[in-house]
Amino acid sequence: MRELAGIGTLLAGLWLAAADAGFRTPESLVRNVYAHYGDGVPELSKGLPRDAAAARQFFDPSLRKAWSAPRVEPYDFLVQSPNWKLGPVAITVVRRQYDKTYVAANFDNRGRKVTLNFVLVNGPEGWLITDVESPHDSLRMFLEQFRK
């Protein structure tokens, strides 16, 4: 019986270690993205960091390099503006399709309504962003367009 408990504890530890990079639910991933756009603690109010650690935590491997690469961009894609004062963020799972889950984030940024659709994948690292779609663009195309 002790052996089973030990194996269970080991497996739980391995699962938690694997989930450190991503998140347990699609909603928690999107909620954590927008936690970086608040008025609270200074390090959590400057937008989603562009460093390798944030890229590994939030994005799938195919998007990590593009997220943290140097670039000159006119605005922050995740709030659709160069600055922000966000109202409440409504997060809704729109659909689950094969290996992807689409999550809508709706919020008000300085009086302008913004809707973004996060395309998420669930893998060994947890839930990660594979793209974000606005009505006119996608995060992948945006990052490619403004890279140095």
PDB file of C-alpha atoms in Angstrom:
ATOM      1  CA  MET A   1       0.000   0.000   0.000  1.00  0.00           C
ATOM      2  CA  ARG A   2       2.875   2.375   0.803  1.00  0.00           C
ATOM      3  CA  GLU A   3       4.383   1.623  -2.596  1.00  0.00           C
ATOM      4  CA  LEU A   4       1.156   2.663  -4.333  1.00  0.00           C
ATOM      5  CA  ALA A   5       1.053   5.895  -2.339  1.00  0.00           C
ATOM      6  CA  GLY A   6       4.699   6.558  -3.219  1.00  0.00           C
ATOM      7  CA  ILE A   7       4.070   5.926  -6.915  1.00  0.00           C
ATOM      8  CA  GLY A   8       0.992   8.176  -6.803  1.00  0.00           C
ATOM      9  CA  THR A   9       2.981  10.961  -5.179  1.00  0.00           C
ATOM     10  CA  LEU A  10       5.786  10.581  -7.725  1.00  0.00           C
ATOM     11  CA  LEU A  11       3.353  10.707 -10.656  1.00  0.00           C
ATOM     12  CA  ALA A  12       1.586  13.738  -9.203  1.00  0.00           C
ATOM     13  CA  GLY A  13       4.939  15.493  -8.817  1.00  0.00           C
ATOM     14  CA  LEU A  14       5.917  14.723 -12.395  1.00  0.00           C
ATOM     15  CA  TRP A  15       2.548  15.954 -13.663  1.00  0.00           C
ATOM     16  CA  LEU A  16       2.892  19.222 -11.732  1.00  0.00           C
ATOM     17  CA  ALA A  17       6.445  19.716 -13.019  1.00  0.00           C
ATOM     18  CA  ALA A  18       5.247  19.232 -16.591  1.00  0.00           C
ATOM     19  CA  ALA A  19       2.377  21.671 -16.050  1.00  0.00           C
ATOM     20  CA  ASP A  20       4.734  24.419 -14.807  1.00  0.00           C
ATOM     21  CA  ALA A  21       5.195  25.707 -18.343  1.00  0.00           C
ATOM     22  CA  GLY A  22       1.511  25.854 -19.249  1.00  0.00           C
ATOM     23  CA  PHE A  23      -1.789  26.059 -17.420  1.00  0.00           C
ATOM     24  CA  ARG A  24      -4.367  23.524 -16.270  1.00  0.00           C
ATOM     25  CA  THR A  25      -7.379  25.052 -18.051  1.00  0.00           C
ATOM     26  CA  PRO A  26      -7.844  27.233 -21.125  1.00  0.00           C
ATOM     27  CA  GLU A  27      -9.615  29.865 -19.026  1.00  0.00           C
ATOM     28  CA  SER A  28      -6.775  30.074 -16.500  1.00  0.00           C
ATOM     29  CA  LEU A  29      -4.274  30.648 -19.313  1.00  0.00           C
ATOM     30  CA  VAL A  30      -6.182  33.617 -20.722  1.00  0.00           C
ATOM     31  CA  ARG A  31      -6.902  34.974 -17.227  1.00  0.00           C
ATOM     32  CA  ASN A  32      -3.163  34.875 -16.468  1.00  0.00           C
ATOM     33  CA  VAL A  33      -2.326  36.704 -19.711  1.00  0.00           C
ATOM     34  CA  TYR A  34      -4.553  39.621 -18.698  1.00  0.00           C
ATOM     35  CA  ALA A  35      -3.265  39.624 -15.120  1.00  0.00           C
ATOM     36  CA  HIS A  36      -0.212  41.364 -16.659  1.00  0.00           C
ATOM     37  CA  TYR A  37      -2.348  44.310 -17.824  1.00  0.00           C
ATOM     38  CA  GLY A  38      -3.721  45.538 -14.509  1.00  0.00           C
ATOM     39  CA  ASP A  39      -3.162  48.523 -12.261  1.00  0.00           C
ATOM     40  CA  GLY A  40      -1.726  46.509  -9.377  1.00  0.00           C
ATOM     41  CA  VAL A  41       1.794  45.307  -8.732  1.00  0.00           C
ATOM     42  CA  PRO A  42       4.230  47.104 -11.101  1.00  0.00           C
ATOM     43  CA  GLU A  43       5.787  43.901 -12.499  1.00  0.00           C
ATOM     44  CA  LEU A  44       2.291  42.652 -13.370  1.00  0.00           C
ATOM     45  CA  SER A  45       1.128  45.899 -14.978  1.00  0.00           C
ATOM     46  CA  LYS A  46       3.582  46.280 -17.880  1.00  0.00           C
ATOM     47  CA  GLY A  47       1.958  43.827 -20.261  1.00  0.00           C
ATOM     48  CA  LEU A  48       2.930  40.229 -20.902  1.00  0.00           C
ATOM     49  CA  PRO A  49       6.758  40.019 -20.660  1.00  0.00           C
ATOM     50  CA  ARG A  50       8.724  39.365 -23.855  1.00  0.00           C
ATOM     51  CA  ASP A  51      11.374  37.218 -22.209  1.00  0.00           C
ATOM     52  CA  ALA A  52      12.096  33.522 -22.739  1.00  0.00           C
ATOM     53  CA  ALA A  53      10.523  32.508 -19.412  1.00  0.00           C
ATOM     54  CA  ALA A  54       7.170  34.107 -20.292  1.00  0.00           C
ATOM     55  CA  ALA A  55       7.342  32.698 -23.818  1.00  0.00           C
ATOM     56  CA  ARG A  56       7.878  29.195 -22.401  1.00  0.00           C
ATOM     57  CA  GLN A  57       5.058  29.598 -19.867  1.00  0.00           C
ATOM     58  CA  PHE A  58       2.409  31.007 -22.237  1.00  0.00           C
ATOM     59  CA  PHE A  59       3.214  29.945 -25.821  1.00  0.00           C
ATOM     60  CA  ASP A  60       3.622  26.684 -27.672  1.00  0.00           C
ATOM     61  CA  PRO A  61       7.116  25.941 -29.052  1.00  0.00           C
ATOM     62  CA  SER A  62       6.263  27.201 -32.542  1.00  0.00           C
ATOM     63  CA  LEU A  63       5.443  30.711 -31.230  1.00  0.00           C
ATOM     64  CA  ARG A  64       8.005  31.141 -28.428  1.00  0.00           C
ATOM     65  CA  LYS A  65      10.858  32.500 -30.521  1.00  0.00           C
ATOM     66  CA  ALA A  66       8.624  34.987 -32.335  1.00  0.00           C
ATOM     67  CA  TRP A  67       7.175  36.263 -29.038  1.00  0.00           C
ATOM     68  CA  SER A  68      10.550  36.986 -27.451  1.00  0.00           C
ATOM     69  CA  ALA A  69      12.392  38.181 -30.609  1.00  0.00           C
ATOM     70  CA  PRO A  70      13.339  41.869 -30.824  1.00  0.00           C
ATOM     71  CA  ARG A  71      10.921  43.940 -32.857  1.00  0.00           C
ATOM     72  CA  VAL A  72       9.404  47.373 -33.274  1.00  0.00           C
ATOM     73  CA  GLU A  73       5.630  47.266 -33.119  1.00  0.00           C
ATOM     74  CA  PRO A  74       3.106  50.103 -32.996  1.00  0.00           C
ATOM     75  CA  TYR A  75       0.938  48.549 -30.249  1.00  0.00           C
ATOM     76  CA  ASP A  76       0.508  45.590 -27.923  1.00  0.00           C
ATOM     77  CA  PHE A  77      -1.475  43.001 -29.868  1.00  0.00           C
ATOM     78  CA  LEU A  78      -3.005  41.439 -26.746  1.00  0.00           C
ATOM     79  CA  VAL A  79      -4.814  44.692 -25.866  1.00  0.00           C
ATOM     80  CA  GLN A  80      -4.931  46.145 -29.398  1.00  0.00           C
ATOM     81  CA  SER A  81      -3.402  49.426 -28.231  1.00  0.00           C
ATOM     82  CA  PRO A  82      -0.045  50.975 -27.230  1.00  0.00           C
ATOM     83  CA  ASN A  83      -1.480  51.633 -23.732  1.00  0.00           C
ATOM     84  CA  TRP A  84      -4.307  50.249 -21.679  1.00  0.00           C
ATOM     85  CA  LYS A  85      -6.831  50.641 -18.934  1.00  0.00           C
ATOM     86  CA  LEU A  86      -8.856  47.464 -19.168  1.00  0.00           C
ATOM     87  CA  GLY A  87     -12.326  46.877 -17.874  1.00  0.00           C
ATOM     88  CA  PRO A  88     -13.372  43.400 -16.724  1.00  0.00           C
ATOM     89  CA  VAL A  89     -12.227  40.620 -19.056  1.00  0.00           C
ATOM     90  CA  ALA A  90     -14.926  38.102 -20.027  1.00  0.00           C
ATOM     91  CA  ILE A  91     -13.468  34.716 -20.951  1.00  0.00           C
ATOM     92  CA  THR A  92     -15.548  32.116 -22.778  1.00  0.00           C
ATOM     93  CA  VAL A  93     -14.648  28.780 -24.353  1.00  0.00           C
ATOM     94  CA  VAL A  94     -16.115  29.170 -27.836  1.00  0.00           C
ATOM     95  CA  ARG A  95     -15.398  25.710 -29.254  1.00  0.00           C
ATOM     96  CA  ARG A  96     -13.248  22.650 -28.948  1.00  0.00           C
ATOM     97  CA  GLN A  97     -12.058  21.343 -32.277  1.00  0.00           C
ATOM     98  CA  TYR A  98      -9.767  18.327 -32.565  1.00  0.00           C
ATOM     99  CA  ASP A  99      -6.564  19.295 -30.742  1.00  0.00           C
ATOM    100  CA  LYS A 100      -7.401  23.012 -30.377  1.00  0.00           C
ATOM    101  CA  THR A 101      -9.666  24.999 -28.075  1.00  0.00           C
ATOM    102  CA  TYR A 102     -10.842  28.474 -29.010  1.00  0.00           C
ATOM    103  CA  VAL A 103     -11.335  30.938 -26.155  1.00  0.00           C
ATOM    104  CA  ALA A 104     -12.833  34.401 -26.615  1.00  0.00           C
ATOM    105  CA  ALA A 105     -11.595  37.289 -24.479  1.00  0.00           C
ATOM    106  CA  ASN A 106     -13.851  40.355 -24.471  1.00  0.00           C
ATOM    107  CA  PHE A 107     -12.991  43.559 -22.636  1.00  0.00           C
ATOM    108  CA  ASP A 108     -13.131  47.319 -22.800  1.00  0.00           C
ATOM    109  CA  ASN A 109      -9.844  49.190 -23.295  1.00  0.00           C
ATOM    110  CA  ARG A 110     -10.209  52.913 -22.654  1.00  0.00           C
ATOM    111  CA  GLY A 111     -13.787  52.927 -23.939  1.00  0.00           C
ATOM    112  CA  ARG A 112     -13.124  50.712 -26.975  1.00  0.00           C
ATOM    113  CA  LYS A 113     -14.531  47.195 -27.074  1.00  0.00           C
ATOM    114  CA  VAL A 114     -11.957  44.523 -27.914  1.00  0.00           C
ATOM    115  CA  THR A 115     -12.581  40.890 -28.826  1.00  0.00           C
ATOM    116  CA  LEU A 116      -9.750  38.419 -29.322  1.00  0.00           C
ATOM    117  CA  ASN A 117      -9.922  34.682 -29.935  1.00  0.00           C
ATOM    118  CA  PHE A 118      -7.142  32.656 -28.356  1.00  0.00           C
ATOM    119  CA  VAL A 119      -6.264  29.408 -30.122  1.00  0.00           C
ATOM    120  CA  LEU A 120      -4.967  27.048 -27.443  1.00  0.00           C
ATOM    121  CA  VAL A 121      -3.459  23.576 -27.465  1.00  0.00           C
ATOM    122  CA  ASN A 122      -3.144  21.146 -24.587  1.00  0.00           C
ATOM    123  CA  GLY A 123       0.047  19.149 -24.448  1.00  0.00           C
ATOM    124  CA  PRO A 124       2.452  17.671 -21.927  1.00  0.00           C
ATOM    125  CA  GLU A 125       3.288  21.197 -20.717  1.00  0.00           C
ATOM    126  CA  GLY A 126      -0.356  22.134 -20.095  1.00  0.00           C
ATOM    127  CA  TRP A 127      -2.455  24.640 -22.041  1.00  0.00           C
ATOM    128  CA  LEU A 128      -0.442  26.972 -24.287  1.00  0.00           C
ATOM    129  CA  ILE A 129      -1.224  29.660 -26.888  1.00  0.00           C
ATOM    130  CA  THR A 130      -0.656  28.669 -30.505  1.00  0.00           C
ATOM    131  CA  ASP A 131      -2.191  31.890 -31.918  1.00  0.00           C
ATOM    132  CA  VAL A 132      -4.470  34.810 -31.084  1.00  0.00           C
ATOM    133  CA  GLU A 133      -6.926  36.135 -33.671  1.00  0.00           C
ATOM    134  CA  SER A 134      -8.341  39.638 -33.894  1.00  0.00           C
ATOM    135  CA  PRO A 135     -11.052  40.548 -36.408  1.00  0.00           C
ATOM    136  CA  HIS A 136      -8.322  41.771 -38.811  1.00  0.00           C
ATOM    137  CA  ASP A 137      -5.109  39.950 -37.956  1.00  0.00           C
ATOM    138  CA  SER A 138      -3.469  37.171 -35.977  1.00  0.00           C
ATOM    139  CA  LEU A 139      -0.660  37.323 -33.435  1.00  0.00           C
ATOM    140  CA  ARG A 140       1.581  35.203 -35.677  1.00  0.00           C
ATOM    141  CA  MET A 141       1.146  37.539 -38.667  1.00  0.00           C
ATOM    142  CA  PHE A 142       1.542  40.606 -36.429  1.00  0.00           C
ATOM    143  CA  LEU A 143       4.825  39.379 -34.920  1.00  0.00           C
ATOM    144  CA  GLU A 144       6.172  38.444 -38.355  1.00  0.00           C
ATOM    145  CA  GLN A 145       5.219  41.825 -39.816  1.00  0.00           C
ATOM    146  CA  PHE A 146       6.996  43.867 -37.135  1.00  0.00           C
ATOM    147  CA  ARG A 147      10.122  41.820 -36.489  1.00  0.00           C
ATOM    148  CA  LYS A 148      13.477  43.566 -36.879  1.00  0.00           C
TER     149      LYS A 148
END
